[in-house]
PDB file of C-alpha atoms in Angstrom:
ATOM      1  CA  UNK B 255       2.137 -22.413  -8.295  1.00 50.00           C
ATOM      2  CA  UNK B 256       5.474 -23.221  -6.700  1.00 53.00           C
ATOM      3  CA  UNK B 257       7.772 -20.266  -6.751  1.00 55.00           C
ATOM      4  CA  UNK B 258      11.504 -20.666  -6.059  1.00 55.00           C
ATOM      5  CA  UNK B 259      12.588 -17.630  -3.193  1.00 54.00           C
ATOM      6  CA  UNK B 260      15.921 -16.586  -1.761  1.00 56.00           C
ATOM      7  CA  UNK B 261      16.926 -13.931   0.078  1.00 62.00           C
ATOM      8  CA  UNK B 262      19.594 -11.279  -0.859  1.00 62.00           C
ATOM      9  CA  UNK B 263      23.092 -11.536   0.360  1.00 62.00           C
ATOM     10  CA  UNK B 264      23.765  -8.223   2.283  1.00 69.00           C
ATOM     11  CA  UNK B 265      26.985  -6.292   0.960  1.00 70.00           C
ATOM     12  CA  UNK B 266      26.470  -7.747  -2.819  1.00 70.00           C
ATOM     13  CA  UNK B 267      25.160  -6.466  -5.674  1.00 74.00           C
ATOM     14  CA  UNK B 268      22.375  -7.784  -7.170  1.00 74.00           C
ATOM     15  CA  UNK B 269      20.439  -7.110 -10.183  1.00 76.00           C
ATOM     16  CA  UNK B 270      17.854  -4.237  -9.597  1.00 80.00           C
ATOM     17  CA  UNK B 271      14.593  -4.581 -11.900  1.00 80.00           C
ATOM     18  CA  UNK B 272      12.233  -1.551 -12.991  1.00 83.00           C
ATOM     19  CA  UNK B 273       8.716  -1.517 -13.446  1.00 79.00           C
ATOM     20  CA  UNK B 274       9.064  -2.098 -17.510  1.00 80.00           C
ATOM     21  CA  UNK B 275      11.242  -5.641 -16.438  1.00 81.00           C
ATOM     22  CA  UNK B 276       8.266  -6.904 -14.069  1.00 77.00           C
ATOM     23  CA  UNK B 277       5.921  -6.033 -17.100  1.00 76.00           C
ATOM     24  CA  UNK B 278       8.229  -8.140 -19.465  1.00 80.00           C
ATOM     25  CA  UNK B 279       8.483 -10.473 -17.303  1.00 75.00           C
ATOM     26  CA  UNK B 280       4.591 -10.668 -16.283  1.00 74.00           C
ATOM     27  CA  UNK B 281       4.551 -10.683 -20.489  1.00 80.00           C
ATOM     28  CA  UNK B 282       6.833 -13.415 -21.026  1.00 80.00           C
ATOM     29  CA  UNK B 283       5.177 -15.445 -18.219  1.00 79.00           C
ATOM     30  CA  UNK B 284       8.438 -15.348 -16.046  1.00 80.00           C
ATOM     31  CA  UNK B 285       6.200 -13.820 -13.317  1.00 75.00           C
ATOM     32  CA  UNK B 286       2.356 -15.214 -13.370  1.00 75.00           C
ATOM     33  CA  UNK B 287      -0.116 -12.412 -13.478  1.00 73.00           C
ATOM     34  CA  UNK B 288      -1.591 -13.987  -9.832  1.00 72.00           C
ATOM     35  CA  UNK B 289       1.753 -13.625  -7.924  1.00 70.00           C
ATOM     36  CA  UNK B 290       1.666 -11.972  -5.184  1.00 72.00           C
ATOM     37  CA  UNK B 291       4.698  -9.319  -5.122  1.00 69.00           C
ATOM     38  CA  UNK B 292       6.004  -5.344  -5.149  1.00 69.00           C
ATOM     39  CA  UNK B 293       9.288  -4.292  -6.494  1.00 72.00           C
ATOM     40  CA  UNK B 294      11.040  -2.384  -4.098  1.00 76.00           C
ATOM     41  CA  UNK B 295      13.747  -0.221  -4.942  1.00 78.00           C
ATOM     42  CA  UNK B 296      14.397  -2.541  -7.861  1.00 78.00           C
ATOM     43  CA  UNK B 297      13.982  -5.853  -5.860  1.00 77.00           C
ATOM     44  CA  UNK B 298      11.427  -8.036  -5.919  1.00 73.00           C
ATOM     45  CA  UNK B 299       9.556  -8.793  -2.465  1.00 74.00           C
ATOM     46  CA  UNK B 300       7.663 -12.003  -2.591  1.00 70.00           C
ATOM     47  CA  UNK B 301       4.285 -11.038  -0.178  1.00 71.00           C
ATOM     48  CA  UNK B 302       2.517 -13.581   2.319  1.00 68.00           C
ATOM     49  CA  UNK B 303      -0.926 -15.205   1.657  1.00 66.00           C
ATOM     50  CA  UNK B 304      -3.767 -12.855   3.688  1.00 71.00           C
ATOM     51  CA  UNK B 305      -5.277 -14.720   6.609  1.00 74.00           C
ATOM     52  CA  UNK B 306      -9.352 -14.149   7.469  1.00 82.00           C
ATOM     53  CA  UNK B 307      -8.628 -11.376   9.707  1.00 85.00           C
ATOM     54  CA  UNK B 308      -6.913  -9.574   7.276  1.00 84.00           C
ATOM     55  CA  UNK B 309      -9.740  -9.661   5.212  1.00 90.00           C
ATOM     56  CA  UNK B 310     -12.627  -8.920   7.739  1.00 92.00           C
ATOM     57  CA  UNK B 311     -10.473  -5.000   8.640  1.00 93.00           C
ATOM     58  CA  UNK B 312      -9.839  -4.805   4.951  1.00 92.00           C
ATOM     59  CA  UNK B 313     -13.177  -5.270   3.872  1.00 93.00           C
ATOM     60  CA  UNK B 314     -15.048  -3.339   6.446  1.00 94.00           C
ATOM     61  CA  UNK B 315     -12.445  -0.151   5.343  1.00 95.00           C
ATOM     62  CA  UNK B 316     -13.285  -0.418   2.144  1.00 94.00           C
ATOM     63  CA  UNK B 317     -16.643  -0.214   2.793  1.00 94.00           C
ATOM     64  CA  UNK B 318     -16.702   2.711   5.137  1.00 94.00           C
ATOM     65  CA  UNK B 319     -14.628   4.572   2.892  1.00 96.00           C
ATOM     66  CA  UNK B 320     -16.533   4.103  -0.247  1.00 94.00           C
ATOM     67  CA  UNK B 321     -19.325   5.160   1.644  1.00 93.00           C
ATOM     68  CA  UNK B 322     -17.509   8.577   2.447  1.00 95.00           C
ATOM     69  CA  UNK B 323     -15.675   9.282  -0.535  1.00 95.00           C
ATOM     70  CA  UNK B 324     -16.014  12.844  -2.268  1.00 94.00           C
ATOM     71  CA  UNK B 325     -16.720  13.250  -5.827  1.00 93.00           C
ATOM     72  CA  UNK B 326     -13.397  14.273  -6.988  1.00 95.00           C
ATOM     73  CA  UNK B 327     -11.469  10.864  -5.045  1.00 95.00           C
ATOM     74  CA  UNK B 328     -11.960   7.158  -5.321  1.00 94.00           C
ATOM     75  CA  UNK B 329     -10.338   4.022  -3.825  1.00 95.00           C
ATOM     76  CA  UNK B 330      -8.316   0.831  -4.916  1.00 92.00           C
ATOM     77  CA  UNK B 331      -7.745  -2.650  -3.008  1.00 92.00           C
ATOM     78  CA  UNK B 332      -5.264  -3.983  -3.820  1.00 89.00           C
ATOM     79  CA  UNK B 333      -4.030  -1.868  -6.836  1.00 88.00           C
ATOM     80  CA  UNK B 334      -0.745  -2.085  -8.076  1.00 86.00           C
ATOM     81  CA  UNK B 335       0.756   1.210  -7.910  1.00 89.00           C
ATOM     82  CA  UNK B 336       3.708   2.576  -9.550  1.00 88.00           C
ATOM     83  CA  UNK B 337       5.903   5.467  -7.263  1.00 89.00           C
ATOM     84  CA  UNK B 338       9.155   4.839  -9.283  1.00 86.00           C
ATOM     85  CA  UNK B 339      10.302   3.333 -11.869  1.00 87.00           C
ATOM     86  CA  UNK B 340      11.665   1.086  -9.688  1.00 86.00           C
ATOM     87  CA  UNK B 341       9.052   0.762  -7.001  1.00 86.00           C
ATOM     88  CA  UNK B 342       5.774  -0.348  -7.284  1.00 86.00           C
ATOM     89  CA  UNK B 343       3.803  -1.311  -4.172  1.00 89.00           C
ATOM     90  CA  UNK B 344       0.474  -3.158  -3.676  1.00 90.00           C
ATOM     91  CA  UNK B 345      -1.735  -1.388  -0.834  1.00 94.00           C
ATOM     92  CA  UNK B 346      -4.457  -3.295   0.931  1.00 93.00           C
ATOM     93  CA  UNK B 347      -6.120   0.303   0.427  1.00 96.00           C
ATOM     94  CA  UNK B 348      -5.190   3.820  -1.453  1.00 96.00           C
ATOM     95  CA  UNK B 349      -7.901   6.609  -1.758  1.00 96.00           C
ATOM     96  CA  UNK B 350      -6.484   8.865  -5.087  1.00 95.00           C
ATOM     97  CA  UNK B 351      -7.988  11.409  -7.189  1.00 95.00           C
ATOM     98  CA  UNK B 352     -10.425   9.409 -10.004  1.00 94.00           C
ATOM     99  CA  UNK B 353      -8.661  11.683 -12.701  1.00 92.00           C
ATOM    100  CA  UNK B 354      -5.339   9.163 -12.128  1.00 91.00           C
ATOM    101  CA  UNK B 355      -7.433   6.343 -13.900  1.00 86.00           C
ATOM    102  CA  UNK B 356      -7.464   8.103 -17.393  1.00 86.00           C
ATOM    103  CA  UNK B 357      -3.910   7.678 -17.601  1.00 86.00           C
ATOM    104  CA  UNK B 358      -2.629   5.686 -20.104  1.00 84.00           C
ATOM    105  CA  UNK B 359      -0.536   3.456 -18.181  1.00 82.00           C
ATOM    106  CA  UNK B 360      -0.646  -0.111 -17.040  1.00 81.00           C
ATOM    107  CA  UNK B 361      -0.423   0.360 -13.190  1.00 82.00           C
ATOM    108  CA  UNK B 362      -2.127   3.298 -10.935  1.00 85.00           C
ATOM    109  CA  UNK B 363       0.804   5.454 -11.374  1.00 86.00           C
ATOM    110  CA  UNK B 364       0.846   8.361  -8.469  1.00 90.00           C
ATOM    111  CA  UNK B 365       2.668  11.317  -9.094  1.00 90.00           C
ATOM    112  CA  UNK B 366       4.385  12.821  -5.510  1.00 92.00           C
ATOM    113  CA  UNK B 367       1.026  14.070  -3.246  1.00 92.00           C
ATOM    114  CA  UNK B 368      -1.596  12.258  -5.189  1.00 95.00           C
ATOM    115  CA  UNK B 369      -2.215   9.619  -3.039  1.00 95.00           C
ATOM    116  CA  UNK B 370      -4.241  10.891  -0.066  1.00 96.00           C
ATOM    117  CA  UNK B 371      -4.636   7.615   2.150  1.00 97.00           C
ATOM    118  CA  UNK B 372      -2.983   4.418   2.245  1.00 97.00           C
ATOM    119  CA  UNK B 373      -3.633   1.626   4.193  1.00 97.00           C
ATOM    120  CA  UNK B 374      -1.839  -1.742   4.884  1.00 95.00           C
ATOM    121  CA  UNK B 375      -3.354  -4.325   6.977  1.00 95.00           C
ATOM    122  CA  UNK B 376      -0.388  -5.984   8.565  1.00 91.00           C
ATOM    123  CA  UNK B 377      -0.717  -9.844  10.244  1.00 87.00           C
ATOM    124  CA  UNK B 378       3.163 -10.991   9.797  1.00 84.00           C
ATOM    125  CA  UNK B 379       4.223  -7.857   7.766  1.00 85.00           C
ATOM    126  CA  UNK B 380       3.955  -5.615  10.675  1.00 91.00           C
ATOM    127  CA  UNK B 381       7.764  -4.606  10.841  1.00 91.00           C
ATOM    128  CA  UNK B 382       7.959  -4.487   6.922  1.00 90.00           C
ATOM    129  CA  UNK B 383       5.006  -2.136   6.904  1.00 94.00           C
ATOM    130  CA  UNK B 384       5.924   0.330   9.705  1.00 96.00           C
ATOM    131  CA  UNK B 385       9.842   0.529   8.391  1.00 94.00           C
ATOM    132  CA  UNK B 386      10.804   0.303   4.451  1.00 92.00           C
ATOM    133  CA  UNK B 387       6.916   0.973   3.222  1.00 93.00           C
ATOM    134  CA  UNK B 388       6.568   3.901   5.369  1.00 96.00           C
ATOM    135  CA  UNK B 389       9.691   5.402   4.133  1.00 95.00           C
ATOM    136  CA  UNK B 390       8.866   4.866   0.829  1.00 95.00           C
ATOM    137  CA  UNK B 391       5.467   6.302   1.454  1.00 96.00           C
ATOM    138  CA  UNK B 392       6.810   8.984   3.177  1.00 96.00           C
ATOM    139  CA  UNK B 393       9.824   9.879   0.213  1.00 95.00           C
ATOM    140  CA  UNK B 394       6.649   9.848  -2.617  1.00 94.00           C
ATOM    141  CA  UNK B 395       4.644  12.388  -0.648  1.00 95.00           C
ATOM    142  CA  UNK B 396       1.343  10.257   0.718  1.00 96.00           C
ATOM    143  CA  UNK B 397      -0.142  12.340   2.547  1.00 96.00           C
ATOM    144  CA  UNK B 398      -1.752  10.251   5.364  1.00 97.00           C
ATOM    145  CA  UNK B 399      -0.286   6.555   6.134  1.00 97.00           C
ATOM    146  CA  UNK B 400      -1.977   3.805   8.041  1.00 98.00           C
ATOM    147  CA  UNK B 401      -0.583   0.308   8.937  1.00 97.00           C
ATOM    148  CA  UNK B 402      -3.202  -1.529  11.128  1.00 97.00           C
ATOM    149  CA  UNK B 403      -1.846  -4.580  13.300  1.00 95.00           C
ATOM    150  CA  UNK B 404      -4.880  -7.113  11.908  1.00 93.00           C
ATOM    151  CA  UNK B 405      -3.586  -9.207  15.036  1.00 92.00           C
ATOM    152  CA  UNK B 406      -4.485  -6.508  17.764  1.00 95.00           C
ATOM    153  CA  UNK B 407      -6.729  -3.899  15.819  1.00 95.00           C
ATOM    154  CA  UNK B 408      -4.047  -1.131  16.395  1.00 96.00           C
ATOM    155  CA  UNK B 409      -3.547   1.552  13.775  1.00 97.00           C
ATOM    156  CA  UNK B 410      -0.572   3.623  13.296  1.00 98.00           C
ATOM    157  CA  UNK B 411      -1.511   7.037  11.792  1.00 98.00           C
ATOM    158  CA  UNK B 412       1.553   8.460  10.273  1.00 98.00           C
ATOM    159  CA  UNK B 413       0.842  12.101   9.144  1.00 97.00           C
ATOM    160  CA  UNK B 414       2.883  15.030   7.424  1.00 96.00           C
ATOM    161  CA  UNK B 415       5.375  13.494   5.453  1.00 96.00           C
ATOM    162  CA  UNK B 416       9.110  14.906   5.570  1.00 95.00           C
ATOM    163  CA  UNK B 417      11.925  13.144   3.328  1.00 94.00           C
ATOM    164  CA  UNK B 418      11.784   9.790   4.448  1.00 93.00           C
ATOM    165  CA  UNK B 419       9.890  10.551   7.681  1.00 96.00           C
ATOM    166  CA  UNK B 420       6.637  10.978   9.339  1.00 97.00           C
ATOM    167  CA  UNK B 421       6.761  14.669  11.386  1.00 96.00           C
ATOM    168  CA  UNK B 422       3.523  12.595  12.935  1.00 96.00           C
ATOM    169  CA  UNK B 423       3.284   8.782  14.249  1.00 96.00           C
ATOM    170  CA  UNK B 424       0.178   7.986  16.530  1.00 97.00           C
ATOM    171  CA  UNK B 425      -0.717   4.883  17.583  1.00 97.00           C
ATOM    172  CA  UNK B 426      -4.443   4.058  18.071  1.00 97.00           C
ATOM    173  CA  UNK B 427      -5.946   0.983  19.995  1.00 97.00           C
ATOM    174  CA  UNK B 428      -9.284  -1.056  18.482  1.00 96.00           C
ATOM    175  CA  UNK B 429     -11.380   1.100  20.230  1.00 96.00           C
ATOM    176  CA  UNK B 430     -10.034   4.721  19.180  1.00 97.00           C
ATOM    177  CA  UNK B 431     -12.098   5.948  16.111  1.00 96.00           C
ATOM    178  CA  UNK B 432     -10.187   6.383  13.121  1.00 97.00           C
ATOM    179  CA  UNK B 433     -10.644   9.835  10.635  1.00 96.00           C
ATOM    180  CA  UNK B 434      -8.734  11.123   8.155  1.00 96.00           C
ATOM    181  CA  UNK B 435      -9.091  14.792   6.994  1.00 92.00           C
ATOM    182  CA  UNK B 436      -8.944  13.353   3.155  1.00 91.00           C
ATOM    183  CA  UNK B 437     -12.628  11.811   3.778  1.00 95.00           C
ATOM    184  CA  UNK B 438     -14.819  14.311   5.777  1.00 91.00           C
ATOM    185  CA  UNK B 439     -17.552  12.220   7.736  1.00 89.00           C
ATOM    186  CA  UNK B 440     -15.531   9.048   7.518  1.00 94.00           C
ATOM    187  CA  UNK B 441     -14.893   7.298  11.274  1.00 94.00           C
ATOM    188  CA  UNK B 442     -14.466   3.895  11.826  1.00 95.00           C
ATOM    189  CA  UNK B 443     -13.340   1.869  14.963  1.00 94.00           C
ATOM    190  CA  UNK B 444     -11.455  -1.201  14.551  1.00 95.00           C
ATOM    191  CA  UNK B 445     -12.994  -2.968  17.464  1.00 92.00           C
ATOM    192  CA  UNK B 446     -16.284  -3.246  16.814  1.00 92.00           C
ATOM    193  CA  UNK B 447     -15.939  -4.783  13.216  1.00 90.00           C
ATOM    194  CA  UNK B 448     -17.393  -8.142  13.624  1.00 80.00           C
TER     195      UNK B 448
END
């Protein structure tokens, strides 16, 4: 499907969608159900087709962390989740408590805190990922951040969330093994993923 894109003319105003617009609009066919997109702040950002390497780290996290998740957490790919009303992002990976899911609400909606890992696998979103998403990240409360240069293997581990800011940012080469404290036993290194 051919989508028609521009880009927003700095100092205007534009129009500034919310979460309940997208679904309309998803609804009225406006926006096919396949499109690959997050509102930000009310805008909509069109998102770049993943590439094989993207999918090789992807996939091998998922599997590691299903692998260590406790009882009480479990994992999307690739969910849509709602922050705002007028943000909703789509990780490559967010570990959340299960209870989330009996919601009654179209999108994983995460409530400030809830979401104890996120991961985005960056190949020409690198920039993107480390600045606006890690601010937003940072302003809903996630507790641990990730954004993983698919290109190099590097991960930067942003940790302890303040405002819009990360009181931690470490960066960690392919052969560094990767934990979090929200999945006890869980280590992976980015290297050796074949």
């Amino acid at each position: 499907m051919n989508v028609a894109v521009t880009t927003a003319a700095e100092g205007f105003p534009r129009r500034a969608f919310t979460v309940d617009d997208v679904s309309r609009m998803i609804e009225a066919g406006v926006i096919h159900e396949d499109e690959r997109f997050e509102l930000v702040e009310g805008g909509i950002v069109m998102m770049a087709a993943k590439g094989i390497a993207h999918e090789r780290i992807k996939s091998a996290l998922n599997i590691a962390i299903a692998r260590a998740l406790p009882d009480h957490l479990t994992t999307g790919v690739e969910a849509t989740v709602r922050l705002t009303d007028m943000t909703m992002l789509e990780p490559d990976i967010v570990v959340f408590p299960k209870e989330v899911f009996k919601r009654p609400t179209r999108y994983v909606q995460l409530e400030p805190g809830e979401a104890h890992l996120v991961i985005e696998v960056a190949v020409s979103s690198l920039a993107y990922d480390k600045g606006l998403k890690a601010r937003l990240y940072a302003r809903h409360g996630v507790r641990e951040f990730w954004v993983i240069d698919a290109n190099t293997r590097s991960t930067f581990v942003h940790r302890e969330p303040s405002g819009e800011r990360w009181s931690s940012t470490v960066e960690h080469g392919p052969q560094n093994a990767l934990t979090t404290a929200a999945l006890p036993g869980f280590s992976i290194c980015l290297g050796e993923i074949d």
